[in-house]
Coordinates of C-alpha atoms and ligand atoms in Angstrom, one line a residue:
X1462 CA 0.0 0.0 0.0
X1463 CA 3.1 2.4 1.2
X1464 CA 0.2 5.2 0.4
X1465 CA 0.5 6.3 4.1
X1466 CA 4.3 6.4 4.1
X1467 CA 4.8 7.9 1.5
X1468 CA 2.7 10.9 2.3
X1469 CA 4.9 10.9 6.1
X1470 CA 7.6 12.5 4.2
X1471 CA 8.7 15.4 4.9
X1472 CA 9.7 16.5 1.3
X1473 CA 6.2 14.9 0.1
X1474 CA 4.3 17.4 2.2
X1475 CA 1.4 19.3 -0.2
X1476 CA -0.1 23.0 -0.5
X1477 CA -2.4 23.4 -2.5
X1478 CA -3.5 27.4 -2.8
X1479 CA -7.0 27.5 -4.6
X1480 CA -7.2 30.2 -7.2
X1481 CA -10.0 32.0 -8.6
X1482 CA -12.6 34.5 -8.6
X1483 CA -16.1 34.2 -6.7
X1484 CA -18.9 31.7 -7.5
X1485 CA -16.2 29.3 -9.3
X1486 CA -16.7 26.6 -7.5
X1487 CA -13.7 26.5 -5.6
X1488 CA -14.7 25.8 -2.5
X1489 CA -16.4 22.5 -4.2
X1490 CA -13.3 21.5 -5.4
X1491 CA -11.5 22.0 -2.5
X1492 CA -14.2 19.9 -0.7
X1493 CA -14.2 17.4 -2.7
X1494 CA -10.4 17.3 -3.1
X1495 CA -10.5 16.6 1.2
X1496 CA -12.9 13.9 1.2
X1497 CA -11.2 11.7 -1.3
X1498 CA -8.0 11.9 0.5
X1499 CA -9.1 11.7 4.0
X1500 CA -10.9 8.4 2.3
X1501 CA -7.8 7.1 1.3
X1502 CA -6.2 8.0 5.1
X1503 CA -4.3 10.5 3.2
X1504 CA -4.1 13.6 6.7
X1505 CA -5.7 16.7 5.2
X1506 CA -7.0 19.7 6.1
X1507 CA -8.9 22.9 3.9
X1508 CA -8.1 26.3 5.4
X1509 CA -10.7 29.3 4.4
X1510 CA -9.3 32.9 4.2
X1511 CA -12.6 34.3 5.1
X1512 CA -12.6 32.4 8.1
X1513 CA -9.5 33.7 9.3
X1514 CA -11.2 37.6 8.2
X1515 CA -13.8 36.7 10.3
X1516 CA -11.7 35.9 13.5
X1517 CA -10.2 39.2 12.6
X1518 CA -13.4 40.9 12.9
X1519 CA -14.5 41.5 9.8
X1520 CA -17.5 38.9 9.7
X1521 CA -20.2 39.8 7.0
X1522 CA -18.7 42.8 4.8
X1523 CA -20.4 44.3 2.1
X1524 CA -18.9 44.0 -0.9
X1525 CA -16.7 47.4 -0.6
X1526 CA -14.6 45.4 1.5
X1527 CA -12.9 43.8 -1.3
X1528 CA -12.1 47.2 -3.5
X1529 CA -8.7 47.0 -3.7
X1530 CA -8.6 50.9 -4.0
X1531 CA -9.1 50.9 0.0
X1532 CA -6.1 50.6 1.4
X1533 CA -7.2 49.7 5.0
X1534 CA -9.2 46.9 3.9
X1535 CA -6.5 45.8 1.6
X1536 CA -4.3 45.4 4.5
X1537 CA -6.9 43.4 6.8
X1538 CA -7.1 41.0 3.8
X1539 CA -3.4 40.2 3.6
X1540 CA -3.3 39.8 7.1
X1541 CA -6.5 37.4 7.0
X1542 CA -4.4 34.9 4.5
X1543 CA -1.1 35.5 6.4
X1544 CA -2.6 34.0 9.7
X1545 CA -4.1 31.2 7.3
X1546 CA -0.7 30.3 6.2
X1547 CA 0.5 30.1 9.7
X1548 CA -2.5 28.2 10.7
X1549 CA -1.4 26.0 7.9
X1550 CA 2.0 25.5 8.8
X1551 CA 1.4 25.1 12.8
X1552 CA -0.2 22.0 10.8
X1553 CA 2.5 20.7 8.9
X1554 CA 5.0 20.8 12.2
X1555 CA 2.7 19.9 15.0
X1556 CA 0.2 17.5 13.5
X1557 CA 2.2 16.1 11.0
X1558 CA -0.2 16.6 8.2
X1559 CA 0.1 15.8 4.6
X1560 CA -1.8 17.5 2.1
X1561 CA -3.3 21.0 2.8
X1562 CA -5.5 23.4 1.2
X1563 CA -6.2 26.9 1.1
X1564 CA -9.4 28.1 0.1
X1565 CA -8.5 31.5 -0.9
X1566 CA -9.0 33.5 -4.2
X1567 CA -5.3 34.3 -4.8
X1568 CA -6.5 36.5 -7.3
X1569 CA -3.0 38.4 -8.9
X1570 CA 0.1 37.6 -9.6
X1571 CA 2.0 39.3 -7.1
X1572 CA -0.1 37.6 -4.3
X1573 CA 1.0 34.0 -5.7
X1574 CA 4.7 35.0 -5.7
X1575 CA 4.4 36.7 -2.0
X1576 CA 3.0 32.7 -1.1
X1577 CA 5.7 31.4 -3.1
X1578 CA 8.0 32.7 -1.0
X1579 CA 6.5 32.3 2.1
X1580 CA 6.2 28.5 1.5
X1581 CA 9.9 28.2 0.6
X1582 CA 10.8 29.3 4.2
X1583 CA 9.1 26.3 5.1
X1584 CA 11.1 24.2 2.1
X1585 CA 7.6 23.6 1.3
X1586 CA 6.7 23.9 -3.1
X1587 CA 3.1 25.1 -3.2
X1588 CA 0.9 23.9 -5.7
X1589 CA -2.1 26.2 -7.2
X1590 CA -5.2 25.1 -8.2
X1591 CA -7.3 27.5 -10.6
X1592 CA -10.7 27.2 -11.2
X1593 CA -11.2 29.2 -14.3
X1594 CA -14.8 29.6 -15.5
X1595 CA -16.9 31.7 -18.1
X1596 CA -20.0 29.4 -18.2
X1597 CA -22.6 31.8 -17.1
X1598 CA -25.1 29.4 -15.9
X1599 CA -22.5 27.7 -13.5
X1600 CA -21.6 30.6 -12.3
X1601 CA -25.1 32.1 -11.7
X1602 CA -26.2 29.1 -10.0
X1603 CA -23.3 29.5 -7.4
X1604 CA -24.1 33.0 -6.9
X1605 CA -27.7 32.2 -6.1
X1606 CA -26.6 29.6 -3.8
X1607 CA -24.5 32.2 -1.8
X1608 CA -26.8 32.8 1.3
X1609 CA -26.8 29.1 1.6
X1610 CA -22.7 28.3 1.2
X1611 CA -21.1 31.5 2.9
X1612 CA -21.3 32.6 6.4
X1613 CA -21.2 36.1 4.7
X1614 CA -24.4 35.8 3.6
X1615 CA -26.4 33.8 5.9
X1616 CA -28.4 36.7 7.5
X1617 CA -28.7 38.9 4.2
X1618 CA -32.3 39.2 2.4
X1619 CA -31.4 36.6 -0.4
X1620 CA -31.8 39.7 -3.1
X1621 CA -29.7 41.8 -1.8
X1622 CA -27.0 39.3 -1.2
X1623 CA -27.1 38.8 -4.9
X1624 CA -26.6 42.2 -5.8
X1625 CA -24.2 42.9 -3.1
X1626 CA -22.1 39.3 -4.3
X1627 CA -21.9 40.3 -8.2
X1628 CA -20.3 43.2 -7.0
X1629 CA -17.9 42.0 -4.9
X1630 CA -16.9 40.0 -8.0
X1631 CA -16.7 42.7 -10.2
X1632 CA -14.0 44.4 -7.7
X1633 CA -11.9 41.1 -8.1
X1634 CA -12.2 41.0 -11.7
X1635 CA -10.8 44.3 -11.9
X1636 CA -7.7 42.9 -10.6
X1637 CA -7.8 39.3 -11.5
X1638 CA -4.4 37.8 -13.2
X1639 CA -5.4 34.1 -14.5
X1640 CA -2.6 31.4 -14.6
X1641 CA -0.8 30.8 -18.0
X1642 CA 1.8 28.7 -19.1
X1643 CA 3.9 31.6 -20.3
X1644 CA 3.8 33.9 -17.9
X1645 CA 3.7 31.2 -15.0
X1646 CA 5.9 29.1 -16.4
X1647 CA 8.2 28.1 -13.3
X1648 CA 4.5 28.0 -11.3
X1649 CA 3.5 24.5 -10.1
X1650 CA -0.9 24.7 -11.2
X1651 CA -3.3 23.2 -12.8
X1652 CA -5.7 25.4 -14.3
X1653 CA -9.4 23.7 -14.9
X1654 CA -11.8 25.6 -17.1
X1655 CA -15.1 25.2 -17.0
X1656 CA -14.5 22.8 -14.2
X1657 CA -13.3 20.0 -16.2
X1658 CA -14.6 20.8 -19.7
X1659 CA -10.3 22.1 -20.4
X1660 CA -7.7 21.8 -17.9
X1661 CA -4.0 23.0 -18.1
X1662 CA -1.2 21.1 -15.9
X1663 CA 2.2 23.0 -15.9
X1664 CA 5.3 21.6 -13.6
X1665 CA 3.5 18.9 -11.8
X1666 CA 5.9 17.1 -9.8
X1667 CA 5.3 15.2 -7.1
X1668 CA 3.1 11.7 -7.0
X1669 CA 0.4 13.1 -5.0
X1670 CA 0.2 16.1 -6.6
X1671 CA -0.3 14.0 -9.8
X1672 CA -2.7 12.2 -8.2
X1673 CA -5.0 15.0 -6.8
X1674 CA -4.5 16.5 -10.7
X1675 CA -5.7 13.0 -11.4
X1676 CA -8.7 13.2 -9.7
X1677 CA -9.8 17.3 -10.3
X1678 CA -9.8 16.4 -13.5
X1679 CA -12.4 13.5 -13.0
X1680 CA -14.6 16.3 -10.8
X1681 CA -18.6 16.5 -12.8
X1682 CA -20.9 18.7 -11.4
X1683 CA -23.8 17.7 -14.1
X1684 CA -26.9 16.2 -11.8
X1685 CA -26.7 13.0 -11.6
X1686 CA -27.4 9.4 -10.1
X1687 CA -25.7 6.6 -8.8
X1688 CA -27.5 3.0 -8.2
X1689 CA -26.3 1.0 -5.5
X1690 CA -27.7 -2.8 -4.4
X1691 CA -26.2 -5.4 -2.6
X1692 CA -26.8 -8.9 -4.1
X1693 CA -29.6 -10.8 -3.6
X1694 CA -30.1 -13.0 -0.2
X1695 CA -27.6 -16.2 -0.9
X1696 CA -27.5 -19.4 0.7
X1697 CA -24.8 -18.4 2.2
X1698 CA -26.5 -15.5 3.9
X1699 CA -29.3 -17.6 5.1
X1700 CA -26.6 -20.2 6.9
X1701 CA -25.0 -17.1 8.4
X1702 CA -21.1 -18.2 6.4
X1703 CA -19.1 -15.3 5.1
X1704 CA -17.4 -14.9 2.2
X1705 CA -17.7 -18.1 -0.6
X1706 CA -19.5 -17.9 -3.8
X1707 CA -22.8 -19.1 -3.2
X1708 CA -25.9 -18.7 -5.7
X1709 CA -28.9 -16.8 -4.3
X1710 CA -31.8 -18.4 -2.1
X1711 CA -35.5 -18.4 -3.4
X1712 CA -35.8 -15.1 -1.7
X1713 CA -33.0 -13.8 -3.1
X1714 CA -33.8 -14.9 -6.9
X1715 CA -37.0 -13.0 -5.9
X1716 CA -35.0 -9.9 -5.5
X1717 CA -33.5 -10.1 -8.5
X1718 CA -37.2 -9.7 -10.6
X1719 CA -38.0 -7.5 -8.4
X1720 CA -34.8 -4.9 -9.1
X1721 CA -35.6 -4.8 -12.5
X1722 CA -39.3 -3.7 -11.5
X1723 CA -37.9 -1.2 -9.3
X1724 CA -35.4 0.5 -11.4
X1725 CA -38.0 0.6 -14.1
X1726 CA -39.9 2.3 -12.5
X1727 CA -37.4 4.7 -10.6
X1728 CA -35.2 5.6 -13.5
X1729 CA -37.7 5.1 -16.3
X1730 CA -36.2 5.7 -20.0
X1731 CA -32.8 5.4 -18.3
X1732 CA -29.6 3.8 -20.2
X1733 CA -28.5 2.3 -17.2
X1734 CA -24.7 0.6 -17.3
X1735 CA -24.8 -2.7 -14.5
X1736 CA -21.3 -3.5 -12.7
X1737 CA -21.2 -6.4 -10.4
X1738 CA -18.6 -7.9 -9.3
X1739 CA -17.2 -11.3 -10.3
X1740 CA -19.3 -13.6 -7.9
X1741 CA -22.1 -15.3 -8.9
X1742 CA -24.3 -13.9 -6.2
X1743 CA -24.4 -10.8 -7.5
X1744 CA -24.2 -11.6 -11.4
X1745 CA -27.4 -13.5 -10.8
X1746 CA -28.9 -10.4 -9.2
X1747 CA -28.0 -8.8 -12.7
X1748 CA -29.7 -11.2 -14.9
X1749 CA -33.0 -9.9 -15.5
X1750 CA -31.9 -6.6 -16.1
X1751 CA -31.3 -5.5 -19.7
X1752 CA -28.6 -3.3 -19.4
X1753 CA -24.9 -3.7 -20.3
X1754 CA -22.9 -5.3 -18.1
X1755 CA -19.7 -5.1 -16.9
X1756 CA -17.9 -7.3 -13.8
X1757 CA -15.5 -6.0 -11.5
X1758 CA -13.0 -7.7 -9.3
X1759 CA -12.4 -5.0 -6.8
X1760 CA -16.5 -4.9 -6.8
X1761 CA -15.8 -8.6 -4.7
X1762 CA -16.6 -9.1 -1.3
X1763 CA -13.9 -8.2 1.2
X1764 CA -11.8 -11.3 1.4
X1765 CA -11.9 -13.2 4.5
X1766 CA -8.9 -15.1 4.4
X1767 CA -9.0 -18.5 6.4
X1768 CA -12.5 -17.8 8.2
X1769 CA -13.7 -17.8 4.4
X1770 CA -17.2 -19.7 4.7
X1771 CA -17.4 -19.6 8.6
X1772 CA -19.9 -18.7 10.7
X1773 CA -19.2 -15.6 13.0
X1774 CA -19.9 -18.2 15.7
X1775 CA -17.1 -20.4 14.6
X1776 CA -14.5 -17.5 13.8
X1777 CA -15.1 -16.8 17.7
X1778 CA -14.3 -20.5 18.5
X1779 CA -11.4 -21.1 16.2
X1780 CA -9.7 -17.8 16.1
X1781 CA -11.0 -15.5 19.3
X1782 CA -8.2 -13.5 19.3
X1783 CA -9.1 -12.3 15.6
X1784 CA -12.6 -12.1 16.6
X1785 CA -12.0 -9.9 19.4
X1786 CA -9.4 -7.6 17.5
X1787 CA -11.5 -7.5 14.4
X1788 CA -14.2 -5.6 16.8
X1789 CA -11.9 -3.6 18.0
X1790 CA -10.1 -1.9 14.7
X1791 CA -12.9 -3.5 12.2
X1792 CA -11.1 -0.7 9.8
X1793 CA -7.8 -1.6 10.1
X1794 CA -8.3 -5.3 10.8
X1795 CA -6.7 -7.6 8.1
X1796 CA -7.9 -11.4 8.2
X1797 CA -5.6 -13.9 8.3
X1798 CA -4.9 -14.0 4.4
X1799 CA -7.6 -12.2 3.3
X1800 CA -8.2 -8.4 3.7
X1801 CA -9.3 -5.0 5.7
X1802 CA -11.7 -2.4 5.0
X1803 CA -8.8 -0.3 4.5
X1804 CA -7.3 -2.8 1.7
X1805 CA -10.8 -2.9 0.0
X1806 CA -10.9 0.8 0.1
X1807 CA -7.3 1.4 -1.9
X1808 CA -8.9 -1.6 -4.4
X1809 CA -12.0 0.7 -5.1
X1810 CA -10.1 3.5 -5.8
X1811 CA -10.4 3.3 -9.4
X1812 CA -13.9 2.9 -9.3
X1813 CA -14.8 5.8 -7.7
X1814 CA -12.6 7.5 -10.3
X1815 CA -14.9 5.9 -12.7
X1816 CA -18.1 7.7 -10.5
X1817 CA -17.2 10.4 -10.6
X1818 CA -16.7 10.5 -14.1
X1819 CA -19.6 8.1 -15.1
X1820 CA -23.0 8.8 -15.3
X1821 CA -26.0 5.7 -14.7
X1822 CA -24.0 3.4 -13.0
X1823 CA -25.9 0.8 -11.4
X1824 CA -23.9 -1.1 -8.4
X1825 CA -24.5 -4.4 -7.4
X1826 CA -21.9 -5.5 -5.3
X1827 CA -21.3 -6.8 -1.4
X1828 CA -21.7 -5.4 2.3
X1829 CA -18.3 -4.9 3.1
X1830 CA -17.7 -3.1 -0.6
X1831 CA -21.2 -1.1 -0.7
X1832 CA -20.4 0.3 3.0
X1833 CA -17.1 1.5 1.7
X1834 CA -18.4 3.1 -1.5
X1835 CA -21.0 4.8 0.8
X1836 CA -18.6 6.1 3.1
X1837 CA -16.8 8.1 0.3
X1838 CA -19.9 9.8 -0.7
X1839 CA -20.7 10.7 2.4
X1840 CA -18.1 11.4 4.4
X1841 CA -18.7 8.7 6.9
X1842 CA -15.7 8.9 8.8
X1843 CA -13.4 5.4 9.2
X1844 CA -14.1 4.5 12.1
X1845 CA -18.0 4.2 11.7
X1846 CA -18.2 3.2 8.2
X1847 CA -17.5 -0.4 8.6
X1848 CA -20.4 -0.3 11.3
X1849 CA -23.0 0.9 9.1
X1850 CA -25.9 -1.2 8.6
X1851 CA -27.0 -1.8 5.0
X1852 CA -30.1 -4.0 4.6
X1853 CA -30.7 -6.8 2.0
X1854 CA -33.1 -6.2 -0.9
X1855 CA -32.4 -2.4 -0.6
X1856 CA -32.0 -0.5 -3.9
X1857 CA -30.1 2.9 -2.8
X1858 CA -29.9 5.7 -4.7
X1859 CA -27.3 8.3 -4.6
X1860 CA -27.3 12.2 -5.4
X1861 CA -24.1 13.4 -5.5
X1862 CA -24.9 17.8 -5.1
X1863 CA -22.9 20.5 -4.9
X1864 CA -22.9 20.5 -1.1
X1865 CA -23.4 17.0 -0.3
X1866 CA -25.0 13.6 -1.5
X1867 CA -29.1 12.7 -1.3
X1868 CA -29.6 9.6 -0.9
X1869 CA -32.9 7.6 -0.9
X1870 CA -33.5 4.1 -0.2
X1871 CA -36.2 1.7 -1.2
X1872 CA -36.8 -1.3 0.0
X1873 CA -38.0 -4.1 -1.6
X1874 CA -41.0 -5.9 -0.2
X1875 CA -39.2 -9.4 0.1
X1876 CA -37.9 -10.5 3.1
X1877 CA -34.2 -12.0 3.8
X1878 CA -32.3 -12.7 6.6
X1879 CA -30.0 -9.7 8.2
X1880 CA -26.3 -10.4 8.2
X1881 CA -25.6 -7.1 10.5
X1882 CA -23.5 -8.2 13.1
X1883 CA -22.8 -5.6 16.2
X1884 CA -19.5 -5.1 17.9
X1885 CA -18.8 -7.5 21.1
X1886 CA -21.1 -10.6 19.6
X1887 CA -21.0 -13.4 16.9
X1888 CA -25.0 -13.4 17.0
X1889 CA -26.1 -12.0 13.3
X1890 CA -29.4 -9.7 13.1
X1891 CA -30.5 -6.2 13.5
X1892 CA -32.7 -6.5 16.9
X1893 CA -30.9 -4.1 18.6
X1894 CA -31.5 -1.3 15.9
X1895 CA -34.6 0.3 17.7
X1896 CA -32.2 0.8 20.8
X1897 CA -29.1 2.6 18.5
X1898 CA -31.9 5.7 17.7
X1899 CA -29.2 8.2 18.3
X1900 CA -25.9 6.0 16.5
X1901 CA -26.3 8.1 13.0
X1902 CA -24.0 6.1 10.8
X1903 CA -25.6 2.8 11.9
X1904 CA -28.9 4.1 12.1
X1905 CA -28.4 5.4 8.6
X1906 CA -30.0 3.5 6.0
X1907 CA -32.3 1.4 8.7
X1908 CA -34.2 4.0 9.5
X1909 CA -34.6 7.3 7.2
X1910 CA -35.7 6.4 4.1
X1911 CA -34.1 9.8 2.7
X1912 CA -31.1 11.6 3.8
X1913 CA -28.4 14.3 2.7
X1914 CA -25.0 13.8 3.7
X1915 CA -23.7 16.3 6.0
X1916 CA -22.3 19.3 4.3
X1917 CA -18.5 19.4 4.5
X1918 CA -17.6 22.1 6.5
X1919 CA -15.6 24.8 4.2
X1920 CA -13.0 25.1 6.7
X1921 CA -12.4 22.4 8.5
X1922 CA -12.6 18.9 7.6
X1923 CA -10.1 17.5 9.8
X1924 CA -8.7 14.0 9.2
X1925 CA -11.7 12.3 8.7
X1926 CA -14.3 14.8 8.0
X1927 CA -15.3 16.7 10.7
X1928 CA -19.2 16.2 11.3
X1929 CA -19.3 16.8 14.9
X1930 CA -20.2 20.4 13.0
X1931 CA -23.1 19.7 11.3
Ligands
LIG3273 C1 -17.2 27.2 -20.9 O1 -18.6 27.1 -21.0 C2 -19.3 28.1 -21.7 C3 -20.8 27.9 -21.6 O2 -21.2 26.6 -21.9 C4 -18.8 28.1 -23.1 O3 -19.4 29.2 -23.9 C5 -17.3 28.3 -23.2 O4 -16.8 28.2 -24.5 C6 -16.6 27.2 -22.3 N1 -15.2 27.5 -22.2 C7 -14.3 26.7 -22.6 C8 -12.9 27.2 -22.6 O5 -14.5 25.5 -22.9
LIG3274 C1 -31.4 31.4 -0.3 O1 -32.1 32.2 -1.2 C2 -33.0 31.5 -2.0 C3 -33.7 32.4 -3.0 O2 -32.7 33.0 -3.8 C4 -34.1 30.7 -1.2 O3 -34.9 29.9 -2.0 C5 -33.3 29.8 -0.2 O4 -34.2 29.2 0.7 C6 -32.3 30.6 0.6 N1 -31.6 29.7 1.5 C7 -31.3 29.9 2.8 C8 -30.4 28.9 3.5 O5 -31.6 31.0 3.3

């Protein structure tokens, strides 16, 4: 894996200085850019220039705040992104982090180099990230969204927040210097027009910075849907044994007739593309549906190694001590021979490359897998995600938004055994549930049938995502 490792090094350290006017989506893109690492256990951490402003005082200004003409003002806002940087760094040498990101507008040229050289005190090679847009209805969407995605805003009527907002981008356009490969050409950036429509990569260097250019330049922002299903009940299921290949119970083959009633009649019309992965359970799930098809193997099942067609019951008897650390550090806890959450996690990586790129994907894949994929869109942080209960004969459907991801879950009206086990027992079933009210993760897709993911705060994420916020 090394991932981890790697990113420990010192010379590996990442900043990534977000450039770009107002309403351009950067703050998306900076969001987004922090959950897929801290997915991958990759320490990161998004630092917001107007947050510092605000601890400076200057909490909801009007949009002659940003005239550059006014000196004063001109001075507070320097001083706002100079305490972010230090903020930053107290973060690289204290907490050891990795990859961070400053949600700024590092709107000229002579701002960028004054970074540059702050950064090399620190031996540290920033990276900037420009979101570069002319599409007008992108642009006015974000503007109308403004009371609901800046503190600035909150308390304005939502008219005059729009008025006041085009204005303040008017004063940064009078001063805005975009990125070019001429004039920037010692400059480490990518430059993404249109969010992903062109982008421009100049003096990449580093593997993660490849990799977070790797994955900006996946970023959609078109509305869209993602299918998720486990597999049908299997025989397996119903004799409480893990792992194996098993075909589907009655009830299970039932499930299978009845997805293709439910996705024609949820996504009517819809060109739908089917991955599974390469176990039969779930291929048989597929076969009414007339889609094309495509099989996965990092869609299989988390490998379970030696306990590999056990009962939980018998993994306590044979191997307690695994039992008993597996409940403890279900994350990080690799089966004898087989696998961890976290190793299924670095296996899906390139499918969620593939999501966020892909539109009508239908899922039908495994627990282990399905909680995994869920966690990444939405934000569920490591140590709940493998915890999270998701039912049998469930068809989820995902949302991904600007802000965070719908989802809605329907459940089909055929039963099937549970196969939720809780921490600190090998018994398998969800009776406890009704007692766990308050436990959101688990809770999660038992109870609600529609939720939105917490929205990612725009300054601080944390390591995992921080949603004690929300
Ligand atoms: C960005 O999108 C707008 C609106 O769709 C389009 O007119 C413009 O040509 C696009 N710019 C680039 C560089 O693709
Ligand atoms: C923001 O303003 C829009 C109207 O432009 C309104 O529909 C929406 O409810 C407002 N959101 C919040 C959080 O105030």
């Amino acid at each position: 894996m090394g991932f981890h490792t790697i990113s420990n090094d010192k010379d590996l350290k990442i900043c990534v200085f977000m450039v770009g006017l107002p309403a351009t989506g950067k703050s998306f893109i900076s969001q987004k850019i922090v959950r897929y690492l801290s997915w991958l256990s990759i320490p990161v951490k998004c630092f917001n220039v107007g947050q510092s402003r605000r601890e400076l005082g200057v909490v909801s200004p009007d949009a002659e705040f940003f005239n550059s003409q006014n000196e004063e003002n001109y001075k507070l806002r320097q001083k706002a992104l100079s305490n972010t940087m230090e903020q930053l760094f107290q973060w690289f040498e204290k907490e050891d982090g990795t990859v961070g990101i400053v949600d700024a507008t590092c709107s000229t040229r002579e701002r960028r180099q004054w970074i540059i050289k702050q950064c090399e005190m620190y031996d540290i090679k920033p990276m900037f990230l420009e979101s570069w847009c002319n599409d007008d209805e992108l642009i006015m969407k974000n503007i109308k969204d403004i009371n609901s995605t800046s503190p600035d805003y909150t308390d304005v009527d939502p008219m005059m927040a729009e008025l006041d907002f085009k204005k303040k981008i008017q004063y940064y356009k009078n001063v805005y210097e975009s990125l070019n490969s001429q004039t920037d050409s010692e400059v480490t950036f990518v430059k993404l027009i249109n969010i992903s429509e062109e982008v421009i990569i100049n003096k990449i260097q580093t593997y993660l910075q490849s990799r977070i250019v790797f994955y900006v330049m996946n970023i959609r922002i078109k509305p869209r849907c993602i299918w998720l299903s486990r597999h049908g009940e299997s025989i397996y299921n119903v004799e409480k044994k893990i792992g194996g290949d098993s075909l589907l119970s009655e009830r299970g083959l039932q499930y299978a007739k009845k997805l293709k009633e439910m996705i024609e009649e949820n996504a009517p019309g819809e060109d739908l593309t089917v991955w599974t992965s390469t176990l039969k359970r779930t291929q048989q799930t597929a076969q009414y549906l007339n889609f094309k098809k495509l099989q996965w193997k990092a869609l299989d099942e988390l490998d379970a190694g030696v306990c590999d067609g056990m009962t939980y019951e018998e993994i306590e008897e044979v191997y307690p001590e695994d039992f008993k650390a597996r409940d403890e550090d279900k994350y990080f806890y690799r089966y004898r021979g087989g696998e961890s959450y976290r190793d299924v996690v670095i296996r899906l990586e390139p499918i969620i490359m593939e999501l966020e790129r892909r539109e009508n994907i239908l899922i039908i894949t495994h627990q282990a897998v399905l909680r995994c994929i869920y966690a990444y869109f939405m934000n569920v942080p490591q140590e709940e995600s493998p915890w999270m209960a998701i039912p049998l004969h469930t068809l989820i459907k995902l949302e991904p938004r600007a802000y965070g991801t719908k989802v809605t879950k329907m459940k089909a009206n055929i039963p099937a055994v549970s196969t939720y086990k809780e921490k600190g027992t090998s018994h398998v079933g969800e009776a406890d549930v009704s007692n766990k009210k308050n436990d959101k993760f688990h809770n999660l897709l038992i109870n609600a049938p529609e939720i939105i993911s917490p929205v990612a705060s725009s300054t601080n994420l944390g390591k995992f995502g921080d949603l004690s916020k929300q």
